[in-house]
mmCIF file of N, CA, C and O in Angstrom:
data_model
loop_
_atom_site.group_PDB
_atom_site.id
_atom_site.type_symbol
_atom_site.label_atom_id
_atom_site.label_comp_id
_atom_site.label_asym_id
_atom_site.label_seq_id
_atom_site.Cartn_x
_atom_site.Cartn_y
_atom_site.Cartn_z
ATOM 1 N N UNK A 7 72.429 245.127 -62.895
ATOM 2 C CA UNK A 7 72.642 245.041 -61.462
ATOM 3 C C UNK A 7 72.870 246.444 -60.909
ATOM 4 O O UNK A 7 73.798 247.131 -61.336
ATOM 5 N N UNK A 8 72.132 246.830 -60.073
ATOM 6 C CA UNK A 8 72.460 247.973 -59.120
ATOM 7 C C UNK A 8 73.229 248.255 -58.497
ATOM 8 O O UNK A 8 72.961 247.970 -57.330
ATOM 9 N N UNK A 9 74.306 248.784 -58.635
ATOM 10 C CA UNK A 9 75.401 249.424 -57.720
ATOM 11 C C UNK A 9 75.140 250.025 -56.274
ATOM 12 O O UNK A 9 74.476 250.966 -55.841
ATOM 13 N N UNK A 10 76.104 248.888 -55.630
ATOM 14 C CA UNK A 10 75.420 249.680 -53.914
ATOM 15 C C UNK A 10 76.627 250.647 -53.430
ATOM 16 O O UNK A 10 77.849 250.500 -53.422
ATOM 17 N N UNK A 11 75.898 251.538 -53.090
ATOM 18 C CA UNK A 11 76.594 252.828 -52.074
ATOM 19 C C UNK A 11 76.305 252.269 -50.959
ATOM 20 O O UNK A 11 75.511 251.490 -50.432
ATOM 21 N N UNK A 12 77.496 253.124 -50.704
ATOM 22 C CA UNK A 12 77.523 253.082 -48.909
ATOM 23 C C UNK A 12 76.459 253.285 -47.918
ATOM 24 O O UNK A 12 76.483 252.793 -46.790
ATOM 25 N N UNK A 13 75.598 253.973 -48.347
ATOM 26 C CA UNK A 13 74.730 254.494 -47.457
ATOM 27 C C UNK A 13 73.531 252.990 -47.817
ATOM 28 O O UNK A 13 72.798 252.374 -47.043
ATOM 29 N N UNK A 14 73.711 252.864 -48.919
ATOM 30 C CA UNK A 14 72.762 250.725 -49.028
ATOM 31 C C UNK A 14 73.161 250.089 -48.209
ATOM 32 O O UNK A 14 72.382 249.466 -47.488
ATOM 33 N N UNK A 15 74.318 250.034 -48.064
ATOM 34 C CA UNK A 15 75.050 248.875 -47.152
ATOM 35 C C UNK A 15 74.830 249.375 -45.842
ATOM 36 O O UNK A 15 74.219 248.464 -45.283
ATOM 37 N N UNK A 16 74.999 250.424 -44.932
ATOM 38 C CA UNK A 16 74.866 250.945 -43.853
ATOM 39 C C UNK A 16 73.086 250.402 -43.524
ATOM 40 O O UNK A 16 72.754 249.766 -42.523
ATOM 41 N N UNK A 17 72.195 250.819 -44.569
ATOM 42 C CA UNK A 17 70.603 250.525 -44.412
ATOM 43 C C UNK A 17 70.495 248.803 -44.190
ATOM 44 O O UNK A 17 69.551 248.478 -43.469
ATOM 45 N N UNK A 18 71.164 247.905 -44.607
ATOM 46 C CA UNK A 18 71.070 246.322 -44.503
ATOM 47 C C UNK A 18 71.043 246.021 -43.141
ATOM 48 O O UNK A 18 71.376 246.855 -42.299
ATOM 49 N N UNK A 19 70.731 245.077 -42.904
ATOM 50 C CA UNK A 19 70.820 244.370 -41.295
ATOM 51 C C UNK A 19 72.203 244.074 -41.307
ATOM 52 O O UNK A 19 72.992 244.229 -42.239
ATOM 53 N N UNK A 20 72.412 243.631 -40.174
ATOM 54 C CA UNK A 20 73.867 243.139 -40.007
ATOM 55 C C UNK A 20 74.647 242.183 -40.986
ATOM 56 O O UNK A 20 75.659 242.130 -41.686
ATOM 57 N N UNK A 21 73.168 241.217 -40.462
ATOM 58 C CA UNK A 21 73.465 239.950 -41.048
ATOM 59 C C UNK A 21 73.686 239.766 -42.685
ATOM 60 O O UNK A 21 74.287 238.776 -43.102
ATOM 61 N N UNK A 22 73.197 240.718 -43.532
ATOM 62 C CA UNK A 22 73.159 240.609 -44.308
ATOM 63 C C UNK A 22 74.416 241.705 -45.089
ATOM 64 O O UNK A 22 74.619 241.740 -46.302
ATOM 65 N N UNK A 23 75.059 242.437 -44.179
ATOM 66 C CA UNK A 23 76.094 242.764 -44.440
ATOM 67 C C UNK A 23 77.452 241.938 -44.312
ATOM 68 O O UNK A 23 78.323 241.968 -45.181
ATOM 69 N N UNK A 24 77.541 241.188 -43.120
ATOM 70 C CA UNK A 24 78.484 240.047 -43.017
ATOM 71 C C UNK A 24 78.147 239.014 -43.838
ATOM 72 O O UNK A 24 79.016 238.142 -43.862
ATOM 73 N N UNK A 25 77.140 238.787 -44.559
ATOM 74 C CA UNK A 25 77.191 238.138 -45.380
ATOM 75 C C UNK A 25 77.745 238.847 -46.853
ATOM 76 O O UNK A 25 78.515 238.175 -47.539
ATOM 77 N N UNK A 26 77.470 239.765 -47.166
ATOM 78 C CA UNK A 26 78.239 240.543 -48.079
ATOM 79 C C UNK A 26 79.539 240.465 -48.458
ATOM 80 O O UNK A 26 80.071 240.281 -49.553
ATOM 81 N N UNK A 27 80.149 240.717 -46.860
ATOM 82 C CA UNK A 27 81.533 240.893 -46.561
ATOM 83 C C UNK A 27 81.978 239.166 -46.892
ATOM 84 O O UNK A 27 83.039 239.044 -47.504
ATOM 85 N N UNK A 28 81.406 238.154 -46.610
ATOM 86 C CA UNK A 28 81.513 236.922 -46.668
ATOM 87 C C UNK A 28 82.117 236.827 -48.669
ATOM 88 O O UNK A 28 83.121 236.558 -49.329
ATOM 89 N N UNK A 29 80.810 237.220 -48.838
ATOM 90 C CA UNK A 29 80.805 236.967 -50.468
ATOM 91 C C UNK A 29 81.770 237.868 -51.322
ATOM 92 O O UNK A 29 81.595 237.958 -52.537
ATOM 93 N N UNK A 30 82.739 238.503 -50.716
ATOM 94 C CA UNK A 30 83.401 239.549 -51.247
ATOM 95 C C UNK A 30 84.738 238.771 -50.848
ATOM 96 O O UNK A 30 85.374 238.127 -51.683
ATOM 97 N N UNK A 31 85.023 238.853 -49.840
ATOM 98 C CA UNK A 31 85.857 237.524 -49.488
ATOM 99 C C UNK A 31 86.361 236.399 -50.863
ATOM 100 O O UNK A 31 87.260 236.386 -51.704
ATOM 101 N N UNK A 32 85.108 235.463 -50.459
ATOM 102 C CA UNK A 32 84.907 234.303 -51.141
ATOM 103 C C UNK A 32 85.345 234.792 -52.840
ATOM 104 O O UNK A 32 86.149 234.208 -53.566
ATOM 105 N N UNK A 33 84.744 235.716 -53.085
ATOM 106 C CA UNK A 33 85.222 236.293 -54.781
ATOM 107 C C UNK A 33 86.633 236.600 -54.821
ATOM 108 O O UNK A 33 87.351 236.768 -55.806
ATOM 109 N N UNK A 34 86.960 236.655 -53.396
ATOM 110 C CA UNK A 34 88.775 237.363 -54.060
ATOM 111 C C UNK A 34 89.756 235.700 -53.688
ATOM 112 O O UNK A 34 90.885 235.397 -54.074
ATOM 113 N N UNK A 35 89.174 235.221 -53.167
ATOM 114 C CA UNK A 35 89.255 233.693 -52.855
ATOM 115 C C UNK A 35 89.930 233.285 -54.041
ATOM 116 O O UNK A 35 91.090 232.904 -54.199
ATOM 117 N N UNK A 36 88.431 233.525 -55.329
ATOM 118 C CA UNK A 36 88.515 232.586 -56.490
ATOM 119 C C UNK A 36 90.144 233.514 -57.531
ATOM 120 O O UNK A 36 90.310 233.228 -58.717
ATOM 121 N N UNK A 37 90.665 234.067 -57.139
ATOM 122 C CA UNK A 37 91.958 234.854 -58.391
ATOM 123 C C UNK A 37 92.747 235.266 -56.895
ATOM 124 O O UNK A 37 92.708 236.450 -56.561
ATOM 125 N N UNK A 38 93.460 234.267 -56.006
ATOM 126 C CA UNK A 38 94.509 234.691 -55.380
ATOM 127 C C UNK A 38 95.711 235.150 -55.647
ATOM 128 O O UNK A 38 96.556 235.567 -54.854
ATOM 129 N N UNK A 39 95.776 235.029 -57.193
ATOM 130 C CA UNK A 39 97.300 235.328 -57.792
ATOM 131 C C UNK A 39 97.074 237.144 -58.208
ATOM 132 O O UNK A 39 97.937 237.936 -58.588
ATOM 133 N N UNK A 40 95.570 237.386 -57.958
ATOM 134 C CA UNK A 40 95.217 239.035 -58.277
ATOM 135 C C UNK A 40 95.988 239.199 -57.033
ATOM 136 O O UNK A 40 97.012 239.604 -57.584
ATOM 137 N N UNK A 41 96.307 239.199 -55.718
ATOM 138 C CA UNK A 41 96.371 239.562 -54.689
ATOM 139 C C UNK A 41 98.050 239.856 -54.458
ATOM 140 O O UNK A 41 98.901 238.977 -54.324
ATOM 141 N N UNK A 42 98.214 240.892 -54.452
ATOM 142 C CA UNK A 42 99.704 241.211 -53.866
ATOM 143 C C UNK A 42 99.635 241.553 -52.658
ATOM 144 O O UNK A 42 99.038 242.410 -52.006
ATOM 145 N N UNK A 43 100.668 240.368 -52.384
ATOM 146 C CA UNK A 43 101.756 240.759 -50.752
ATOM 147 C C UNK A 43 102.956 241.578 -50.856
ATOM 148 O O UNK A 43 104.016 241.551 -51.481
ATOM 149 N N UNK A 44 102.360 242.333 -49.979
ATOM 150 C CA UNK A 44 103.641 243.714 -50.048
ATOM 151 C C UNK A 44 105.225 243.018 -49.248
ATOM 152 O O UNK A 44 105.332 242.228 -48.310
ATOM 153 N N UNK A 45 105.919 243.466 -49.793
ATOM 154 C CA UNK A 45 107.176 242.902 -49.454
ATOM 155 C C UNK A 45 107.756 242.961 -48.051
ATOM 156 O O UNK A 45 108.760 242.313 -47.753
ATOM 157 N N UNK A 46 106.979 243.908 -47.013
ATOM 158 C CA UNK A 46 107.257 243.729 -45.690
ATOM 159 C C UNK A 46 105.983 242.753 -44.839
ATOM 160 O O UNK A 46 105.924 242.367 -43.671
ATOM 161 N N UNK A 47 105.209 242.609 -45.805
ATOM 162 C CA UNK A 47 104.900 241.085 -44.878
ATOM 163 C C UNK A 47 105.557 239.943 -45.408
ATOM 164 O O UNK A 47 105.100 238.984 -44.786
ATOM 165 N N UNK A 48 106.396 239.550 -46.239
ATOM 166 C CA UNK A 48 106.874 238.513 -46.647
ATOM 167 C C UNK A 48 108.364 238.719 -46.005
ATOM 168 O O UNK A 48 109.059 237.715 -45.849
ATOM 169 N N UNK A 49 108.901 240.093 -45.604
ATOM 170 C CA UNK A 49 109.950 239.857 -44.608
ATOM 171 C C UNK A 49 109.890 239.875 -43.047
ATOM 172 O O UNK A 49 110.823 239.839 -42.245
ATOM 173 N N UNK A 50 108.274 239.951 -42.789
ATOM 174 C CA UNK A 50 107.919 239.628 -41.320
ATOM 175 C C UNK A 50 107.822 238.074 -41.317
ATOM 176 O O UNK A 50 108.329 237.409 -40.414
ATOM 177 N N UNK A 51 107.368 237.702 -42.025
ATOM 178 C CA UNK A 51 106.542 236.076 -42.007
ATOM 179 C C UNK A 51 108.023 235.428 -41.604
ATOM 180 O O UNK A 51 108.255 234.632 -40.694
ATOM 181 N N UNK A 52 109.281 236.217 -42.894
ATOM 182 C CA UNK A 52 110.283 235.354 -42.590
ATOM 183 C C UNK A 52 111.305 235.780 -41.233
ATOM 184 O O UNK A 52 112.266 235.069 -40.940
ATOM 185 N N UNK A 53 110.969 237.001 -40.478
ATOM 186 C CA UNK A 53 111.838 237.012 -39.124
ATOM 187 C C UNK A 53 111.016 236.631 -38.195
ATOM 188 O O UNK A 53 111.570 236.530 -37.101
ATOM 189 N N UNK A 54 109.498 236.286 -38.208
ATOM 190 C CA UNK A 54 108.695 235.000 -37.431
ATOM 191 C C UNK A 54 109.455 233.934 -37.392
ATOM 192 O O UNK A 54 109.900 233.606 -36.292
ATOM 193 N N UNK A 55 109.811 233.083 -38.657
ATOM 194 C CA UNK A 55 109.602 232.087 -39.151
ATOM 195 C C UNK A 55 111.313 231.804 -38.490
ATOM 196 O O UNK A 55 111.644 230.738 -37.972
ATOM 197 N N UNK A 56 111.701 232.306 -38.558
ATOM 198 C CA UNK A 56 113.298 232.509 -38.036
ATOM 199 C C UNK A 56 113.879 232.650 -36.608
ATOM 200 O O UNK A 56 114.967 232.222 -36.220
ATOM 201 N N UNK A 57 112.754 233.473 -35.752
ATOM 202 C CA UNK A 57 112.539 233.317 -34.554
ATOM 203 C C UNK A 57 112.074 232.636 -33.969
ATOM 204 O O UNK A 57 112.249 232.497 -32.759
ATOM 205 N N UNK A 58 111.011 231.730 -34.989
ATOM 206 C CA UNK A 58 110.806 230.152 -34.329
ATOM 207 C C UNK A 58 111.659 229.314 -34.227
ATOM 208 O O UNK A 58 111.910 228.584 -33.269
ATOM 209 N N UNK A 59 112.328 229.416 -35.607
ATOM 210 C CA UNK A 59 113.466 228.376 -35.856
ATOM 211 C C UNK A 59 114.526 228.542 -34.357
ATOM 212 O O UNK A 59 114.601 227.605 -33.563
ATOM 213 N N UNK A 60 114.945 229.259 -34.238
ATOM 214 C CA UNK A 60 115.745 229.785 -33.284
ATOM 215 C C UNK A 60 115.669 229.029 -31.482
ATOM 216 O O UNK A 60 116.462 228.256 -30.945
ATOM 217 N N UNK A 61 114.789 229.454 -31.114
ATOM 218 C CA UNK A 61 113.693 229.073 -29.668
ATOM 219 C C UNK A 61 112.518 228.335 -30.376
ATOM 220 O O UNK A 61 111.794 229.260 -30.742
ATOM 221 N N UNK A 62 112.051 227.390 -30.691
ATOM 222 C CA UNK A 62 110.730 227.130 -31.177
ATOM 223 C C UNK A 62 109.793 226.244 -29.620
ATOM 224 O O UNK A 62 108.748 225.594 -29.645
ATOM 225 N N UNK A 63 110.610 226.549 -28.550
ATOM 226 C CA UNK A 63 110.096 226.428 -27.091
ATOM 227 C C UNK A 63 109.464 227.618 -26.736
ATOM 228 O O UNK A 63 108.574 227.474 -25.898
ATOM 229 N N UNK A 64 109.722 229.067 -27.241
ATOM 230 C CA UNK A 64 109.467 229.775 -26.563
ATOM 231 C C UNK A 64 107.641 230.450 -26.741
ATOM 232 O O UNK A 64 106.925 231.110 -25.987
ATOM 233 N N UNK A 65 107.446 229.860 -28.135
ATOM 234 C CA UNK A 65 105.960 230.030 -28.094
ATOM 235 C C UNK A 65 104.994 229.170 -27.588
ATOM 236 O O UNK A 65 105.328 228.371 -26.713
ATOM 237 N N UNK A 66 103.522 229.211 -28.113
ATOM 238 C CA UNK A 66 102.413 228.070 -27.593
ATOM 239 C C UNK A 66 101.965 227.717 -28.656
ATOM 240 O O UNK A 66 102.108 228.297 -29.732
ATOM 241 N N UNK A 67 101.426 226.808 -28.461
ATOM 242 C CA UNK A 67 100.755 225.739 -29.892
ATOM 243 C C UNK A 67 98.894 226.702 -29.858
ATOM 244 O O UNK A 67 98.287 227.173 -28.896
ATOM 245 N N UNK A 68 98.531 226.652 -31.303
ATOM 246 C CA UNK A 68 97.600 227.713 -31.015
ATOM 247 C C UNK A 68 96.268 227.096 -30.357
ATOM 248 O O UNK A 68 95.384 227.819 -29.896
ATOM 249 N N UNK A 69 96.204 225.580 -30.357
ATOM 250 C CA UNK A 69 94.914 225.612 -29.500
ATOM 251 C C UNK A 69 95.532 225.919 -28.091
ATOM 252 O O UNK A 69 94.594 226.230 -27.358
ATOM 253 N N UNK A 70 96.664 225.959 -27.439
ATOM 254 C CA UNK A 70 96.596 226.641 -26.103
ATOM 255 C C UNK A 70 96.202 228.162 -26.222
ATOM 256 O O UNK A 70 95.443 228.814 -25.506
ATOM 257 N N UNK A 71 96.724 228.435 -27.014
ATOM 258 C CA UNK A 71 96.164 230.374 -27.052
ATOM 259 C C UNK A 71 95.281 230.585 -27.382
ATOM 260 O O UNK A 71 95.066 231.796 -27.319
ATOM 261 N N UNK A 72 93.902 229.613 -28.058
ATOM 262 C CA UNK A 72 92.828 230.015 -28.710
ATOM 263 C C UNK A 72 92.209 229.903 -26.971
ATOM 264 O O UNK A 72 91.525 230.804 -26.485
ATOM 265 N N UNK A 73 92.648 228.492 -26.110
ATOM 266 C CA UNK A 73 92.180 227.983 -24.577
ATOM 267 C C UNK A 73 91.829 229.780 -24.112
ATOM 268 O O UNK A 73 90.757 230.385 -24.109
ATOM 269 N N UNK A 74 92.976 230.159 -23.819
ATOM 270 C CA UNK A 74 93.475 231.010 -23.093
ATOM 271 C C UNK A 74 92.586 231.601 -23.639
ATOM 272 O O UNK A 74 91.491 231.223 -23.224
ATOM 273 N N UNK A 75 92.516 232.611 -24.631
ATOM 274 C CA UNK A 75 91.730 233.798 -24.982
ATOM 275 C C UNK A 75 89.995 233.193 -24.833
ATOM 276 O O UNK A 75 89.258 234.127 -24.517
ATOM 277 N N UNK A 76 89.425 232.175 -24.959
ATOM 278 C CA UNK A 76 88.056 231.804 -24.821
ATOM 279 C C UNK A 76 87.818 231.821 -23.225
ATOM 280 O O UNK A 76 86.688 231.916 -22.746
ATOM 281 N N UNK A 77 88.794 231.737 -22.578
ATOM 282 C CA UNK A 77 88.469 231.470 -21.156
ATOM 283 C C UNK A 77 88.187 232.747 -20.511
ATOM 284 O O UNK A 77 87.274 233.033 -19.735
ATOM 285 N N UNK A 78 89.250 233.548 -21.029
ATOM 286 C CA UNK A 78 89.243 235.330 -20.495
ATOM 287 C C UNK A 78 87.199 235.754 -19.753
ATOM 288 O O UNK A 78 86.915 236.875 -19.333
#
């Protein structure tokens, strides 16, 4: 198999780069336990998760915010 450089990937159509990016994805998909979360997103998730708890009135449910941003 041929090793692609950067300058291969830049020469592809779009489409066939987002598909790339798709399949590169999908491969790190298959060994999620390869994947480390750095320890300040696991103490953001939890002062989210805490600030919901707190007010959980004060946000929106996300199909209202997906509404909102498609309408823009």
């Amino acid at each position: 198999m041929k090793k692609l450089t950067a300058s291969d990937i830049a020469e592809m159509p779009v489409e066939q780069r987002i598909q790339l990016v798709e399949d590169i994805w999908d491969s790190i998909l298959e060994l999620p336990e390869s994947v480390q979360v750095p320890e300040w997103h696991k103490q953001e998730l939890d002062a989210r998760l805490e600030a919901y708890h707190a007010a959980p009135d004060l946000g929106s449910p996300w199909h209202d915010v997906k509404e909102r941003i498609l309408s823009r």
